[in-house]
PDB file of C-alpha atoms in Angstrom:
ATOM      1  CA  UNK A   1      15.754  11.324  -2.307  1.00 48.00           C
ATOM      2  CA  UNK A   2      19.078  11.438  -0.165  1.00 69.00           C
ATOM      3  CA  UNK A   3      22.044  13.344  -1.856  1.00 67.00           C
ATOM      4  CA  UNK A   4      23.859   9.993  -2.169  1.00 65.00           C
ATOM      5  CA  UNK A   5      20.962   8.215  -3.862  1.00 63.00           C
ATOM      6  CA  UNK A   6      20.757  11.239  -6.198  1.00 62.00           C
ATOM      7  CA  UNK A   7      24.465  11.141  -7.081  1.00 65.00           C
ATOM      8  CA  UNK A   8      24.258   7.466  -7.758  1.00 65.00           C
ATOM      9  CA  UNK A   9      21.269   7.713 -10.050  1.00 61.00           C
ATOM     10  CA  UNK A  10      22.669  10.716 -11.802  1.00 60.00           C
ATOM     11  CA  UNK A  11      25.767   8.502 -12.573  1.00 61.00           C
ATOM     12  CA  UNK A  12      23.698   5.660 -13.774  1.00 62.00           C
ATOM     13  CA  UNK A  13      21.556   7.698 -16.068  1.00 63.00           C
ATOM     14  CA  UNK A  14      23.684  10.513 -17.288  1.00 62.00           C
ATOM     15  CA  UNK A  15      27.317   9.632 -16.080  1.00 66.00           C
ATOM     16  CA  UNK A  16      27.985   6.835 -18.567  1.00 65.00           C
ATOM     17  CA  UNK A  17      28.484   4.418 -15.675  1.00 60.00           C
ATOM     18  CA  UNK A  18      25.967   1.504 -16.368  1.00 61.00           C
ATOM     19  CA  UNK A  19      28.366  -0.830 -14.239  1.00 70.00           C
ATOM     20  CA  UNK A  20      27.276   0.812 -11.058  1.00 68.00           C
ATOM     21  CA  UNK A  21      23.823  -0.876 -11.435  1.00 70.00           C
ATOM     22  CA  UNK A  22      25.116  -3.795  -9.655  1.00 71.00           C
ATOM     23  CA  UNK A  23      26.084  -1.551  -6.755  1.00 74.00           C
ATOM     24  CA  UNK A  24      22.603   0.001  -6.805  1.00 72.00           C
ATOM     25  CA  UNK A  25      20.965  -3.456  -6.729  1.00 73.00           C
ATOM     26  CA  UNK A  26      23.151  -4.636  -3.857  1.00 72.00           C
ATOM     27  CA  UNK A  27      22.136  -1.424  -1.965  1.00 75.00           C
ATOM     28  CA  UNK A  28      18.422  -2.875  -2.404  1.00 70.00           C
ATOM     29  CA  UNK A  29      19.302  -5.882  -0.495  1.00 59.00           C
ATOM     30  CA  UNK A  30      16.131  -5.381   1.633  1.00 66.00           C
ATOM     31  CA  UNK A  31      14.131  -5.736  -1.409  1.00 64.00           C
ATOM     32  CA  UNK A  32      12.813  -9.261  -1.876  1.00 66.00           C
ATOM     33  CA  UNK A  33      10.826 -10.836  -4.589  1.00 63.00           C
ATOM     34  CA  UNK A  34       6.896 -10.946  -4.010  1.00 66.00           C
ATOM     35  CA  UNK A  35       6.067 -14.116  -2.083  1.00 67.00           C
ATOM     36  CA  UNK A  36       3.806 -15.205  -4.877  1.00 70.00           C
ATOM     37  CA  UNK A  37       6.837 -16.019  -7.064  1.00 76.00           C
ATOM     38  CA  UNK A  38       7.170 -13.523  -9.952  1.00 83.00           C
ATOM     39  CA  UNK A  39       7.628 -14.825 -13.365  1.00 86.00           C
ATOM     40  CA  UNK A  40      10.128 -12.137 -14.469  1.00 92.00           C
ATOM     41  CA  UNK A  41      11.463  -8.536 -14.131  1.00 94.00           C
ATOM     42  CA  UNK A  42      10.257  -6.032 -16.635  1.00 96.00           C
ATOM     43  CA  UNK A  43      12.395  -2.765 -16.871  1.00 97.00           C
ATOM     44  CA  UNK A  44      10.721   0.421 -17.937  1.00 94.00           C
ATOM     45  CA  UNK A  45      11.793   0.990 -21.474  1.00 95.00           C
ATOM     46  CA  UNK A  46      13.382   4.074 -22.841  1.00 90.00           C
ATOM     47  CA  UNK A  47      12.255   5.690 -26.128  1.00 85.00           C
ATOM     48  CA  UNK A  48      14.521   4.647 -29.034  1.00 88.00           C
ATOM     49  CA  UNK A  49      15.940   8.082 -29.235  1.00 88.00           C
ATOM     50  CA  UNK A  50      16.861   8.352 -25.571  1.00 85.00           C
ATOM     51  CA  UNK A  51      18.425   4.838 -25.806  1.00 89.00           C
ATOM     52  CA  UNK A  52      20.550   5.804 -28.749  1.00 91.00           C
ATOM     53  CA  UNK A  53      21.769   8.847 -26.914  1.00 88.00           C
ATOM     54  CA  UNK A  54      22.599   7.216 -23.513  1.00 84.00           C
ATOM     55  CA  UNK A  55      23.781   3.947 -25.077  1.00 88.00           C
ATOM     56  CA  UNK A  56      21.839   1.864 -22.416  1.00 86.00           C
ATOM     57  CA  UNK A  57      18.728   1.686 -20.442  1.00 90.00           C
ATOM     58  CA  UNK A  58      19.420   2.259 -16.815  1.00 87.00           C
ATOM     59  CA  UNK A  59      16.127   0.445 -15.591  1.00 91.00           C
ATOM     60  CA  UNK A  60      17.242  -2.515 -17.718  1.00 93.00           C
ATOM     61  CA  UNK A  61      20.670  -2.454 -15.967  1.00 87.00           C
ATOM     62  CA  UNK A  62      19.043  -2.458 -12.650  1.00 88.00           C
ATOM     63  CA  UNK A  63      16.599  -5.302 -13.563  1.00 92.00           C
ATOM     64  CA  UNK A  64      19.571  -7.397 -14.844  1.00 92.00           C
ATOM     65  CA  UNK A  65      21.355  -6.782 -11.468  1.00 88.00           C
ATOM     66  CA  UNK A  66      18.177  -7.565  -9.426  1.00 89.00           C
ATOM     67  CA  UNK A  67      17.557 -10.737 -11.602  1.00 91.00           C
ATOM     68  CA  UNK A  68      20.940 -12.161 -10.576  1.00 88.00           C
ATOM     69  CA  UNK A  69      20.151 -11.704  -7.001  1.00 86.00           C
ATOM     70  CA  UNK A  70      16.505 -13.111  -7.324  1.00 86.00           C
ATOM     71  CA  UNK A  71      17.418 -15.740  -9.906  1.00 90.00           C
ATOM     72  CA  UNK A  72      14.574 -14.737 -12.267  1.00 91.00           C
ATOM     73  CA  UNK A  73      14.568 -13.646 -15.907  1.00 95.00           C
ATOM     74  CA  UNK A  74      14.370 -10.241 -17.367  1.00 96.00           C
ATOM     75  CA  UNK A  75      11.797  -9.685 -19.885  1.00 95.00           C
ATOM     76  CA  UNK A  76      13.362  -6.593 -21.553  1.00 94.00           C
ATOM     77  CA  UNK A  77      11.287  -6.685 -24.632  1.00 93.00           C
ATOM     78  CA  UNK A  78       7.887  -7.365 -23.126  1.00 95.00           C
ATOM     79  CA  UNK A  79       7.158  -3.542 -22.521  1.00 95.00           C
ATOM     80  CA  UNK A  80       7.634  -1.171 -25.399  1.00 93.00           C
ATOM     81  CA  UNK A  81       7.704   2.501 -25.265  1.00 91.00           C
ATOM     82  CA  UNK A  82       5.251   3.466 -28.075  1.00 87.00           C
ATOM     83  CA  UNK A  83       6.413   7.249 -28.417  1.00 83.00           C
ATOM     84  CA  UNK A  84       8.985   9.721 -27.225  1.00 78.00           C
ATOM     85  CA  UNK A  85       7.795  11.428 -24.013  1.00 76.00           C
ATOM     86  CA  UNK A  86       9.480  14.492 -22.674  1.00 64.00           C
ATOM     87  CA  UNK A  87      11.639  14.133 -19.404  1.00 70.00           C
ATOM     88  CA  UNK A  88       9.423  13.941 -16.379  1.00 62.00           C
ATOM     89  CA  UNK A  89      11.933  15.766 -14.154  1.00 66.00           C
ATOM     90  CA  UNK A  90      10.307  19.251 -14.526  1.00 68.00           C
ATOM     91  CA  UNK A  91       6.940  18.337 -14.842  1.00 68.00           C
ATOM     92  CA  UNK A  92       4.123  18.722 -12.195  1.00 67.00           C
ATOM     93  CA  UNK A  93       2.489  15.576 -10.823  1.00 68.00           C
ATOM     94  CA  UNK A  94      -0.534  16.252 -13.078  1.00 75.00           C
ATOM     95  CA  UNK A  95       1.353  16.826 -16.228  1.00 74.00           C
ATOM     96  CA  UNK A  96       3.526  13.769 -15.433  1.00 72.00           C
ATOM     97  CA  UNK A  97       0.392  11.479 -15.635  1.00 72.00           C
ATOM     98  CA  UNK A  98      -0.603  13.196 -19.025  1.00 72.00           C
ATOM     99  CA  UNK A  99       2.864  12.863 -20.385  1.00 73.00           C
ATOM    100  CA  UNK A 100       2.908   9.124 -20.199  1.00 80.00           C
ATOM    101  CA  UNK A 101      -0.598   8.352 -20.871  1.00 83.00           C
ATOM    102  CA  UNK A 102      -0.685   5.864 -23.538  1.00 88.00           C
ATOM    103  CA  UNK A 103       3.059   5.753 -23.876  1.00 87.00           C
ATOM    104  CA  UNK A 104       3.478   1.951 -23.463  1.00 92.00           C
ATOM    105  CA  UNK A 105       2.270  -1.359 -25.008  1.00 90.00           C
ATOM    106  CA  UNK A 106       3.093  -5.003 -24.089  1.00 94.00           C
ATOM    107  CA  UNK A 107       3.365  -8.226 -25.612  1.00 88.00           C
ATOM    108  CA  UNK A 108       1.105 -11.133 -25.103  1.00 84.00           C
ATOM    109  CA  UNK A 109       3.902 -12.961 -23.294  1.00 80.00           C
ATOM    110  CA  UNK A 110       2.480 -11.026 -20.216  1.00 80.00           C
ATOM    111  CA  UNK A 111      -0.560 -13.280 -20.248  1.00 82.00           C
ATOM    112  CA  UNK A 112      -1.014 -14.832 -16.707  1.00 80.00           C
ATOM    113  CA  UNK A 113       2.380 -13.728 -15.684  1.00 85.00           C
ATOM    114  CA  UNK A 114       3.270 -12.220 -12.268  1.00 90.00           C
ATOM    115  CA  UNK A 115       5.791  -9.477 -13.267  1.00 94.00           C
ATOM    116  CA  UNK A 116       7.785  -6.848 -11.260  1.00 93.00           C
ATOM    117  CA  UNK A 117       8.327  -3.626 -13.020  1.00 95.00           C
ATOM    118  CA  UNK A 118      11.825  -2.068 -12.448  1.00 94.00           C
ATOM    119  CA  UNK A 119      12.651   1.566 -12.766  1.00 90.00           C
ATOM    120  CA  UNK A 120      15.381   3.793 -11.258  1.00 85.00           C
ATOM    121  CA  UNK A 121      13.253   6.350  -9.412  1.00 79.00           C
ATOM    122  CA  UNK A 122       9.703   6.825  -7.997  1.00 84.00           C
ATOM    123  CA  UNK A 123       8.400  10.222  -8.055  1.00 78.00           C
ATOM    124  CA  UNK A 124       4.577  10.236  -8.561  1.00 81.00           C
ATOM    125  CA  UNK A 125       4.363   6.694  -9.807  1.00 86.00           C
ATOM    126  CA  UNK A 126       3.046   7.980 -13.163  1.00 86.00           C
ATOM    127  CA  UNK A 127       5.438   5.996 -15.234  1.00 90.00           C
ATOM    128  CA  UNK A 128       5.102   2.613 -13.343  1.00 93.00           C
ATOM    129  CA  UNK A 129       1.219   3.071 -13.120  1.00 92.00           C
ATOM    130  CA  UNK A 130       1.081   3.541 -17.050  1.00 91.00           C
ATOM    131  CA  UNK A 131       3.326   0.597 -17.680  1.00 94.00           C
ATOM    132  CA  UNK A 132       1.285  -1.322 -15.478  1.00 95.00           C
ATOM    133  CA  UNK A 133      -1.775  -0.540 -17.384  1.00 94.00           C
ATOM    134  CA  UNK A 134      -0.314  -1.781 -20.670  1.00 95.00           C
ATOM    135  CA  UNK A 135       0.781  -5.155 -18.991  1.00 96.00           C
ATOM    136  CA  UNK A 136      -2.561  -5.567 -17.494  1.00 94.00           C
ATOM    137  CA  UNK A 137      -4.285  -5.010 -20.727  1.00 94.00           C
ATOM    138  CA  UNK A 138      -1.930  -7.577 -22.314  1.00 94.00           C
ATOM    139  CA  UNK A 139      -3.066 -10.070 -19.621  1.00 93.00           C
ATOM    140  CA  UNK A 140      -0.721  -9.885 -16.631  1.00 92.00           C
ATOM    141  CA  UNK A 141      -2.135 -11.764 -13.636  1.00 90.00           C
ATOM    142  CA  UNK A 142      -0.457  -9.680 -10.936  1.00 91.00           C
ATOM    143  CA  UNK A 143       1.982  -6.659 -11.138  1.00 94.00           C
ATOM    144  CA  UNK A 144       4.521  -5.097  -8.646  1.00 91.00           C
ATOM    145  CA  UNK A 145       7.041  -2.407  -8.903  1.00 91.00           C
ATOM    146  CA  UNK A 146      10.425  -1.830  -7.539  1.00 88.00           C
ATOM    147  CA  UNK A 147      12.690   1.240  -7.683  1.00 85.00           C
ATOM    148  CA  UNK A 148      16.007   2.072  -6.443  1.00 81.00           C
ATOM    149  CA  UNK A 149      14.964   5.399  -5.033  1.00 67.00           C
ATOM    150  CA  UNK A 150      12.098   7.494  -4.050  1.00 67.00           C
ATOM    151  CA  UNK A 151      12.138  11.231  -4.997  1.00 68.00           C
ATOM    152  CA  UNK A 152      10.410  14.021  -3.186  1.00 63.00           C
ATOM    153  CA  UNK A 153       7.576  15.271  -5.173  1.00 59.00           C
ATOM    154  CA  UNK A 154       8.723  18.757  -6.273  1.00 53.00           C
ATOM    155  CA  UNK A 155       6.662  21.745  -5.004  1.00 54.00           C
ATOM    156  CA  UNK A 156       5.724  23.808  -8.004  1.00 51.00           C
ATOM    157  CA  UNK A 157       3.460  26.335  -6.210  1.00 45.00           C
TER     158      UNK A 157
END
């Protein structure tokens, strides 16, 4: 991830600046909705404790900003984080997968829907993949993912 993107994501997540989500979404202007017309955007949910600490969900803020551009709804309550998970930032790719395994569940409103998952950063894809599994189990027809940034996978060797 480039330094400017790193600072922007840090400001959104930890700097108490949810208003910059509109700027980040505007920077994603090359991102277009899938051609098969998604039903809605679904932000990756935070665990309740982290949401209370931060006061907002950065993925929800990004999803709402993208929704204004794409003119489709946000289903913020469709996907639920069932348990607290440690932050992924210091985990290896293998432990990231285990960390989020079974962390999400989805409501039946996902049935037959084409949905776009929204998160701030893609590192290994573990979070998006696990969220997609939950939505697929709830009957989603087609799933996509979009993130503001892609991080380099850390080398833990």
